[in-house]
Coordinates of C-alpha atoms in Angstrom, one line a residue:
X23 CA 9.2 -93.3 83.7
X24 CA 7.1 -93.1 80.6
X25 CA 6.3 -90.9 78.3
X26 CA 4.7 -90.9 75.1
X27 CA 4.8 -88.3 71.8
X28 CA 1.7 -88.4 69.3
X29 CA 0.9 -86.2 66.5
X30 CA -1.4 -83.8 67.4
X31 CA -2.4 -82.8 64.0
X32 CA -3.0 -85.0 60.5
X33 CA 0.0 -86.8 60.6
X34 CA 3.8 -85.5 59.1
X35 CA 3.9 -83.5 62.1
X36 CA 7.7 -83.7 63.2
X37 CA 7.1 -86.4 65.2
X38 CA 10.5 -88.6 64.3
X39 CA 12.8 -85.4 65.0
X40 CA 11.5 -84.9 68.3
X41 CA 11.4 -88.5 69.5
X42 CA 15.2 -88.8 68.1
X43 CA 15.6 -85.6 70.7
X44 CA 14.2 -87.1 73.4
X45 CA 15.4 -90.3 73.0
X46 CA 19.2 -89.3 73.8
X47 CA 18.1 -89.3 77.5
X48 CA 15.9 -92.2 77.2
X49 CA 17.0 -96.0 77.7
X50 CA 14.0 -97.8 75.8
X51 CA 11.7 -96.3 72.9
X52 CA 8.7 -98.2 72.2
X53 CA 6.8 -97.7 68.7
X54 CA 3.2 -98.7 69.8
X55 CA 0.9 -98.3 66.5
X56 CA 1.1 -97.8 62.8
X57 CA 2.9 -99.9 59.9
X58 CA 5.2 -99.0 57.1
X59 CA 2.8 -96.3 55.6
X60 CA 4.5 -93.9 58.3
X61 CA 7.6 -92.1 57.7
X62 CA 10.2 -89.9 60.0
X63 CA 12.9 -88.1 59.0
X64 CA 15.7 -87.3 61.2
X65 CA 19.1 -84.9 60.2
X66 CA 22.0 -85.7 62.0
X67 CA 25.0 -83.9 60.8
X68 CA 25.1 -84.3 57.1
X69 CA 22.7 -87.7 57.0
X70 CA 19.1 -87.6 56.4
X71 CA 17.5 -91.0 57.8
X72 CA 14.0 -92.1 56.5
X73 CA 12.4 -94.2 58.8
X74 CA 8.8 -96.4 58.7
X75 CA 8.8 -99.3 60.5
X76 CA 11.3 -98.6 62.9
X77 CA 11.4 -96.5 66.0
X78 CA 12.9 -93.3 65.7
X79 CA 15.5 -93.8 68.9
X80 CA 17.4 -96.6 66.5
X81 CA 19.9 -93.6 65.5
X82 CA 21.7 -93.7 68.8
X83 CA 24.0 -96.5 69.1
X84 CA 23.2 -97.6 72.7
X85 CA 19.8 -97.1 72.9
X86 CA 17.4 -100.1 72.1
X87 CA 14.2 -100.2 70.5
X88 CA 10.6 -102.2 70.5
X89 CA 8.0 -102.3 67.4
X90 CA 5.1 -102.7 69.6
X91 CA 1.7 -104.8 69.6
X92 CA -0.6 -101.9 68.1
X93 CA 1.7 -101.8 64.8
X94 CA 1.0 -103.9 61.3
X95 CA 4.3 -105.2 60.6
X96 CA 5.5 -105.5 56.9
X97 CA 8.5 -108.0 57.3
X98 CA 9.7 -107.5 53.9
X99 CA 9.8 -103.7 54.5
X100 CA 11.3 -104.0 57.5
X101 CA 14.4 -105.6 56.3
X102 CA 14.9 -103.5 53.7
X103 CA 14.7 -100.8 56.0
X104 CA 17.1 -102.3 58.3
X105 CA 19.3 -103.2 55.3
X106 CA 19.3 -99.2 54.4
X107 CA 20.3 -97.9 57.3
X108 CA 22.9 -100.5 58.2
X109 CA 24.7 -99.1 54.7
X110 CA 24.2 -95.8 56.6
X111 CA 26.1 -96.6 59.3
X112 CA 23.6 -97.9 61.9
X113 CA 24.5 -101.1 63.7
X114 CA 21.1 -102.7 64.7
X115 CA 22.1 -105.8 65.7
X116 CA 21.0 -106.8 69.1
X117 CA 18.9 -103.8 69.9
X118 CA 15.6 -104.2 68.2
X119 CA 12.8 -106.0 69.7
X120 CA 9.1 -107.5 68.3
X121 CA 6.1 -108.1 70.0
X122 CA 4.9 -111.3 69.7
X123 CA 1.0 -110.2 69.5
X124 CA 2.3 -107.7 66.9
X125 CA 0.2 -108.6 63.5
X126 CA 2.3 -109.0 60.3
X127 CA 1.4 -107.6 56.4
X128 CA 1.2 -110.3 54.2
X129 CA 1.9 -109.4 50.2
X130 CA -1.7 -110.4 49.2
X131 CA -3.0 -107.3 51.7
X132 CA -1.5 -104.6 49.6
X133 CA -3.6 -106.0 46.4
X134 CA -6.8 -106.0 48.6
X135 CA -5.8 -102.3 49.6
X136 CA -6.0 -101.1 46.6
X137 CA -8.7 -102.6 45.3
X138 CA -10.7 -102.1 48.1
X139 CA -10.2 -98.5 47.8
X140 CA -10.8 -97.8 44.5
X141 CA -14.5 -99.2 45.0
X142 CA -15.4 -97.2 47.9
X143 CA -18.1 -94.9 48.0
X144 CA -15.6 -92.3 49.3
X145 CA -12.1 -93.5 48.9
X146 CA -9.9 -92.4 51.4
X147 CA -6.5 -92.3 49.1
X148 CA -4.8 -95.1 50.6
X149 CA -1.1 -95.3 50.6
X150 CA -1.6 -99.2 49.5
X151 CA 0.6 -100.7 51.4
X152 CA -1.5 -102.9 53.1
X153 CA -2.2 -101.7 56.9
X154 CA -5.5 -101.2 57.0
X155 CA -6.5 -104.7 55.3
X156 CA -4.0 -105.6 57.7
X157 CA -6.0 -104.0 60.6
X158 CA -9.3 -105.5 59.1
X159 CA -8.4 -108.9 59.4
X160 CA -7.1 -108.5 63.0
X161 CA -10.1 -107.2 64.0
X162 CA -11.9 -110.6 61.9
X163 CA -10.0 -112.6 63.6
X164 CA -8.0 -114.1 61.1
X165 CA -5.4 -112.2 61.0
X166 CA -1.6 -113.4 61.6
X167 CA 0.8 -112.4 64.2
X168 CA 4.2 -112.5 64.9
X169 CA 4.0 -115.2 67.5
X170 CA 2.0 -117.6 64.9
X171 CA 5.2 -118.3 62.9
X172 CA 6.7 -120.4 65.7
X173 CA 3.3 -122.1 66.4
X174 CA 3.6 -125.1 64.3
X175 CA 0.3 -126.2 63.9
X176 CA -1.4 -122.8 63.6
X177 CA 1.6 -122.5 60.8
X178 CA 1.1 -125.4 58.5
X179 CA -2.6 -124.3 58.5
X180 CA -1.6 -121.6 56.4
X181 CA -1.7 -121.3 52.8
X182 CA 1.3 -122.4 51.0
X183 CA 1.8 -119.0 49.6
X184 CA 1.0 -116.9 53.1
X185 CA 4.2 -119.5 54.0
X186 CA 6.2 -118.8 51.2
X187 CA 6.8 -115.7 52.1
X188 CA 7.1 -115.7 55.9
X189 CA 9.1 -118.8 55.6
X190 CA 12.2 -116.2 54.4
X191 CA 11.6 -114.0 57.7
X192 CA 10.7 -116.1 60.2
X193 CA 14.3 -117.4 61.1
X194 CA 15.6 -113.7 60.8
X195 CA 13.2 -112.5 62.8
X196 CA 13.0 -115.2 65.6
X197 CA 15.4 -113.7 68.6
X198 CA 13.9 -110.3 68.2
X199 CA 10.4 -111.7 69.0
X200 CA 9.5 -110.8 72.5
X201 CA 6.5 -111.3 75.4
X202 CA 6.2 -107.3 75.4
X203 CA 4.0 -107.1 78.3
X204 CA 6.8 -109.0 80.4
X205 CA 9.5 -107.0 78.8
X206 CA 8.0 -103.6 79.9
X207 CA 7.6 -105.1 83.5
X208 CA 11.2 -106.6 83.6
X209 CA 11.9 -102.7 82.3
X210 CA 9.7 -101.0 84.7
X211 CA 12.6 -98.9 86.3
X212 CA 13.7 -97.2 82.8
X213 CA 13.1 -94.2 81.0
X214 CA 10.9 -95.4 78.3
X215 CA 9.8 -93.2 75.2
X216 CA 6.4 -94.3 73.8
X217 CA 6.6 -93.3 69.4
X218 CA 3.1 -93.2 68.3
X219 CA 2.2 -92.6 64.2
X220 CA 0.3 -90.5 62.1
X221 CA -1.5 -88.2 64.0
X222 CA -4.6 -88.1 66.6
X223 CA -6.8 -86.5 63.6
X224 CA -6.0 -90.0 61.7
X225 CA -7.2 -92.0 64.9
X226 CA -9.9 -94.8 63.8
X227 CA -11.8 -93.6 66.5
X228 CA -11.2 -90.0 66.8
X229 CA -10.2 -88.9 63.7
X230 CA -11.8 -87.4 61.1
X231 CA -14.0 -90.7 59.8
X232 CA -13.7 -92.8 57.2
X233 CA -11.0 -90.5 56.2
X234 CA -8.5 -91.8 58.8
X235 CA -5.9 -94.2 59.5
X236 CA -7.0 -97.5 60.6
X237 CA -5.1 -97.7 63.9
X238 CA -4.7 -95.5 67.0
X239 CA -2.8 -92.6 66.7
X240 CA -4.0 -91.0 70.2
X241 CA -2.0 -91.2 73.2
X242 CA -4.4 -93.9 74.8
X243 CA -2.7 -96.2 72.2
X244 CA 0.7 -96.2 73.8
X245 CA -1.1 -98.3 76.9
X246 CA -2.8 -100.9 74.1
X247 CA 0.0 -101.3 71.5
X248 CA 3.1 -100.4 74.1
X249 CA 2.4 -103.7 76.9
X250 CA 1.7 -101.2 79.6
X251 CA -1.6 -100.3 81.7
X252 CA -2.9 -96.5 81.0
X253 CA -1.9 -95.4 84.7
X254 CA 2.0 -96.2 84.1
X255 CA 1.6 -93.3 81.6
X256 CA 3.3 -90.1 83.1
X257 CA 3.5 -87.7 80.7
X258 CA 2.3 -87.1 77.0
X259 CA 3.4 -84.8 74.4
X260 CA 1.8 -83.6 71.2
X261 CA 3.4 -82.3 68.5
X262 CA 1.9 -79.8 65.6
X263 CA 3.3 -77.6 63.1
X264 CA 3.4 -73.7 63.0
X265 CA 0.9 -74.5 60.1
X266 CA -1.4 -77.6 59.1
X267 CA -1.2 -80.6 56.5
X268 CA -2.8 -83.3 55.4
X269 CA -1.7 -86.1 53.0
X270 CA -5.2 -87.5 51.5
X271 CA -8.6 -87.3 51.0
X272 CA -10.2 -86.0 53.9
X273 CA -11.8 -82.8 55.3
X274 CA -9.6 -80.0 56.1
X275 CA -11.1 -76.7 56.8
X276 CA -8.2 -74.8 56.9
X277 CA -6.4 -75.8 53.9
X278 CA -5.1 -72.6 52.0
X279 CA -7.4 -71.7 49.1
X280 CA -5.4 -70.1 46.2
X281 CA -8.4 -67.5 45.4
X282 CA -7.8 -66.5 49.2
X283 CA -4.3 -66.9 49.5
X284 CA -2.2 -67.0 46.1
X285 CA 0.9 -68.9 45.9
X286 CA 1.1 -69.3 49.7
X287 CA 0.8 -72.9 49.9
X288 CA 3.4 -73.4 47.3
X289 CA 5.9 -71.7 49.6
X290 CA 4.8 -73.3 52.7
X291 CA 5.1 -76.8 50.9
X292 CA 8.6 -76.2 49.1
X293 CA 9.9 -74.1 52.1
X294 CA 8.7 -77.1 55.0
X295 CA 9.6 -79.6 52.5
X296 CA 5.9 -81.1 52.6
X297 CA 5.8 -84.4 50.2
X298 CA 5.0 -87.6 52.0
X299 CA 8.4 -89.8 53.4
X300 CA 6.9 -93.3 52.5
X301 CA 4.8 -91.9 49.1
X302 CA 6.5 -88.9 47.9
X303 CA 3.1 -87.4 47.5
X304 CA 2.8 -83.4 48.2
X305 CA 1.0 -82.3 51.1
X306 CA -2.0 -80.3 51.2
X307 CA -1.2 -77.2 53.3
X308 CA -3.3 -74.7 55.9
X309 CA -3.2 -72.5 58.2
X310 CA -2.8 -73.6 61.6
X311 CA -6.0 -75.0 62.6
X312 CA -6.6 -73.9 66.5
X313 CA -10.1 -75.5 67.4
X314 CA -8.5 -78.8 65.8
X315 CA -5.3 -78.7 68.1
X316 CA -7.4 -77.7 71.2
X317 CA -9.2 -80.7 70.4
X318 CA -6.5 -83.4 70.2
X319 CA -5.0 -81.6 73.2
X320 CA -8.3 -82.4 75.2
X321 CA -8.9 -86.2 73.9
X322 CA -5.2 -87.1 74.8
X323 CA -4.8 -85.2 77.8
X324 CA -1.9 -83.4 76.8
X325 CA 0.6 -82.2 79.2
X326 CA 3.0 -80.6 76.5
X327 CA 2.9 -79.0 73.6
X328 CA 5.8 -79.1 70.9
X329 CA 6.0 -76.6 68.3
X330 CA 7.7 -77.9 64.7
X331 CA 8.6 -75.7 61.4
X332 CA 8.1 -72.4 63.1
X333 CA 10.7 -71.5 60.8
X334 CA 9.3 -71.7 57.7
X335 CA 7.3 -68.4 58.8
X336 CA 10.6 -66.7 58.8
X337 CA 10.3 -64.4 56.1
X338 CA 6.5 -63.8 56.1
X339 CA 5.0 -60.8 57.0
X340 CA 1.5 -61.4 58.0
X341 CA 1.1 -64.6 59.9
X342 CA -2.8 -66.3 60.0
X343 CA -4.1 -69.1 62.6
X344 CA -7.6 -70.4 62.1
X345 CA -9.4 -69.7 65.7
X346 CA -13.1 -71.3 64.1
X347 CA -14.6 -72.1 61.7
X348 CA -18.1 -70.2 59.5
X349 CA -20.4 -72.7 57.9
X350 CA -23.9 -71.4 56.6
X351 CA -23.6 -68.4 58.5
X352 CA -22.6 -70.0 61.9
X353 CA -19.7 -69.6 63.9
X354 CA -18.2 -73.0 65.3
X355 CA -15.7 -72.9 67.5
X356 CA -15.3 -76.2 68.6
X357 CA -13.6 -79.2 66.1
X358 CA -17.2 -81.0 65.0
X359 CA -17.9 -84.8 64.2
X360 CA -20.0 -83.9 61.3
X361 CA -17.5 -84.7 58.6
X362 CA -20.1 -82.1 55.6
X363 CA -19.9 -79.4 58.4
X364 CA -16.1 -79.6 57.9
X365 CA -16.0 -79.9 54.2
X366 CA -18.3 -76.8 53.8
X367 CA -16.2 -75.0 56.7
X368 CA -14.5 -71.5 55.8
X369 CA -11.9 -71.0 58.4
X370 CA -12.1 -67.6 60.4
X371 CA -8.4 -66.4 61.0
X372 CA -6.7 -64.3 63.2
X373 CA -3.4 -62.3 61.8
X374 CA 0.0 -62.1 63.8
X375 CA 2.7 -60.2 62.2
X376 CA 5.4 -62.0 61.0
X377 CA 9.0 -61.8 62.4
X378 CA 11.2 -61.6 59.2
X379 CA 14.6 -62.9 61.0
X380 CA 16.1 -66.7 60.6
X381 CA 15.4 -68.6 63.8
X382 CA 18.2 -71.6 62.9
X383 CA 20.3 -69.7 65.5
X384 CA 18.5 -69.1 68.5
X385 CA 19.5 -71.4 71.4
X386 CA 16.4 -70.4 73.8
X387 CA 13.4 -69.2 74.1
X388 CA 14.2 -65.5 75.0
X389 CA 16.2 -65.4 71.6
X390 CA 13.2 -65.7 69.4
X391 CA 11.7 -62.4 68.7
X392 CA 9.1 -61.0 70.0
X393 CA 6.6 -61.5 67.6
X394 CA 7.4 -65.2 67.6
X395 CA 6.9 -65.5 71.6
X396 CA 3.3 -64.1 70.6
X397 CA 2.7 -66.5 68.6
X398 CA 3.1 -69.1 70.5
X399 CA 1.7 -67.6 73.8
X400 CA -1.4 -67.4 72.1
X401 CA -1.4 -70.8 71.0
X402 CA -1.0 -71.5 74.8
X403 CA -3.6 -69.6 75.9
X404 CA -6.0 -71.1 73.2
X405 CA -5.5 -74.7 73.8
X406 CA -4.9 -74.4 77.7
X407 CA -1.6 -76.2 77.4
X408 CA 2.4 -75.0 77.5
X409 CA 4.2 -74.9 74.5
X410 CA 7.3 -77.0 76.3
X411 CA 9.6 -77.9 73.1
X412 CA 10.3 -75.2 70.0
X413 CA 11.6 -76.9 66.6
X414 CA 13.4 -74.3 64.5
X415 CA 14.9 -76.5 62.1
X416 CA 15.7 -80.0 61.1
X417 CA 18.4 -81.0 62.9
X418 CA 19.1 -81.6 66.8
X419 CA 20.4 -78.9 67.9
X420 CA 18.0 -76.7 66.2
X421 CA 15.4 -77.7 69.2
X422 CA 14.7 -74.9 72.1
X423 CA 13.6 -76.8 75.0
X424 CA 11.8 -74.7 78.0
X425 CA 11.0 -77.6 80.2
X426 CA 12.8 -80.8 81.5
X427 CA 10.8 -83.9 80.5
X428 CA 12.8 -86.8 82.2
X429 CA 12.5 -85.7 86.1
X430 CA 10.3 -88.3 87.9

């Protein structure tokens, strides 16, 4: 069985927490897109993990883990991360796996990413660390995979200094290197967990362009990047916050103007914890944009829903979504292409009164109050799609399932 769990928003969506979650009933979890410019956090106990490069299913000790063909792979950064969480108690050894047609990030890209940047007409505030040069010269053509290093005569065609600094990974990372597309057959009768990054509003092709992520982000990426065909997909999840950020340059038409709304986005960012995992950067903060989710739940078919930082509303009292957007007068209620329509866009709210009780303890859905369930039911009947997982915190057991997702 497959499923697969993309952010359905800009990214910084809850995405590790929930794929940690899921991944305790799960035997494989396959990251299919993104590079080291991602981060997840995931609380268990008293530890806080930061993750990048690695799939978020690494935490449990007998579950193994692929970084799949869609991602930009940073070897340097991927040691260090494995060296981190090793000193954090996380035995590795043995249970992570490379695809082979997996493209690597060579030093000399992160110069070029920031360079390149900074003399774009519109710069997209890059986090520099390579991936989308990385990207560029995969889609060129001269780009270098994982596989190349044990090619020998594609290897010594390299420069001396691209080798230089393979040469001191390419041992270490030669029995994790797999044929991915055989692996997934040879795995074909496990529960595998798909991990995708960023989020569906970042997609190169889908998002919000130029001001994206150079990758796939939607669901149709766990079938390119994850060695399986699109029709071995059985289920896909989205997740989104109670609210909306964005990390960035970009359009975002229902960021929280402080004429409008005062100090509220310095509460929702200090209360959700909203600075970047990989930069540190702040996020820019919004209400929940509605036409934007109903959108990425339309171009990555989403079967579930999954609701993250619903408790950072706890002690508000008024509660907005954005249901469309006014620009020039007109009402749009659909999420447009037209990237100055969204730039000008004012968002039209609707108000929900606010439940003023800590949800950290409820176990189920009939515990949350009332107020919360009518919330969320009108975010189901909005976007036309079932709200199946509730976050109310950051750790496991802070997680109200309503539906069971591993049931062939």
């Amino acid at each position: 069985m497959n499923l697969v769990v993309v952010g359905a928003q800009w990214g910084d969506e809850g995405k590790g927490k929930i794929v940690d979650y899921l991944a305790e009933d799960a035997d494989l979890i396959v990251r299919f897109s993104g590079g080291a410019n991602a981060g997840h956090t995931i609380v268990t106990g008293d530890v806080t993990y930061k993750l990048h490069l690695v799939p978020s299913g690494i935490i449990y000790p007998d579950k193994k883990v692929v970084l799949g063909t869609g991602m930009a792979i940073d070897p340097a950064a991927l040691f260090s991360e494995l060296a981190t969480i090793k000193e954090q108690g996380i035995d590795w050894e043995n249970r992570i796996y490379i695809s082979d047609r997996a493209h690597l990030v060579l030093p000399r890209y992160r110069d070029e990413d920031i360079v390149l940047d900074k003399n774009r007409l519109n710069p997209i505030g890059t986090t520099g660390r390579g991936m989308g040069v990385c990207y560029a010269h995969k889609a060129h053509r001269d780009g270098i995979r994982v596989g190349d290093m044990y090619n020998e005569k594609l290897y010594a065609s390299y420069t001396d200094e691209d080798r230089g600094f393979l040469d001191e990974f390419k041992a270490l990372m030669k029995d994790m290197v797999i044929d991915l597309t055989s692996f997934m057959a040879e795995n074909s009768d496990k529960r595998v967990l798909f991990e995708g990054a960023q989020g569906v509003l970042l997609d190169l092709d889908v998002g919000t362009y130029p001001y994206v992520s150079s990758g796939y982000s939607q669901a149709a990426g766990a079938a390119m990047g994850g060695g399986i065909g699109p029709r071995a997909i059985d289920g896909v999840m989205g997740v989104f916050k109670a609210y909306s950020t964005r990390v960035g340059n970009g359009p975002f038409p229902s960021e929280f103007d402080p004429d409008r709304e005062g100090e509220l986005e310095n509460y929702i960012r200090e209360t959700g914890r909203e600075y970047g995992v990989t930069t540190g950067r702040p996020r820019r903060c919004g209400y929940l944009d509605l036409p934007a989710l109903k959108y990425a739940c339309r171009v990555n078919s989403l079967d579930s829903l999954v609701l993250t930082h619903l408790d950072v509303y706890d002690e508000i009292d008024e509660i907005k979504t954005c249901i469309a957007y006014e620009c020039d007068g007109e009402l749009i209620e659909n999420f447009p292409t037209n990237i100055s329509l969204l730039e000008k866009a004012v968002p039209v709210t609707k108000s929900f009164k606010g439940w003023n009780k800590t949800l950290t303890q409820c176990r189920s859905y009939d515990e949350l109050p009332t107020e919360a369930k009518e919330y969320i039911k009108f975010i189901e009947d909005y976007t036309k799609t079932p709200v199946d997982i509730v976050s109310i915190g950051y750790r496991r057991e802070e997680t109200i399932l309503r539906k069971e997702f591993w049931q062939a």
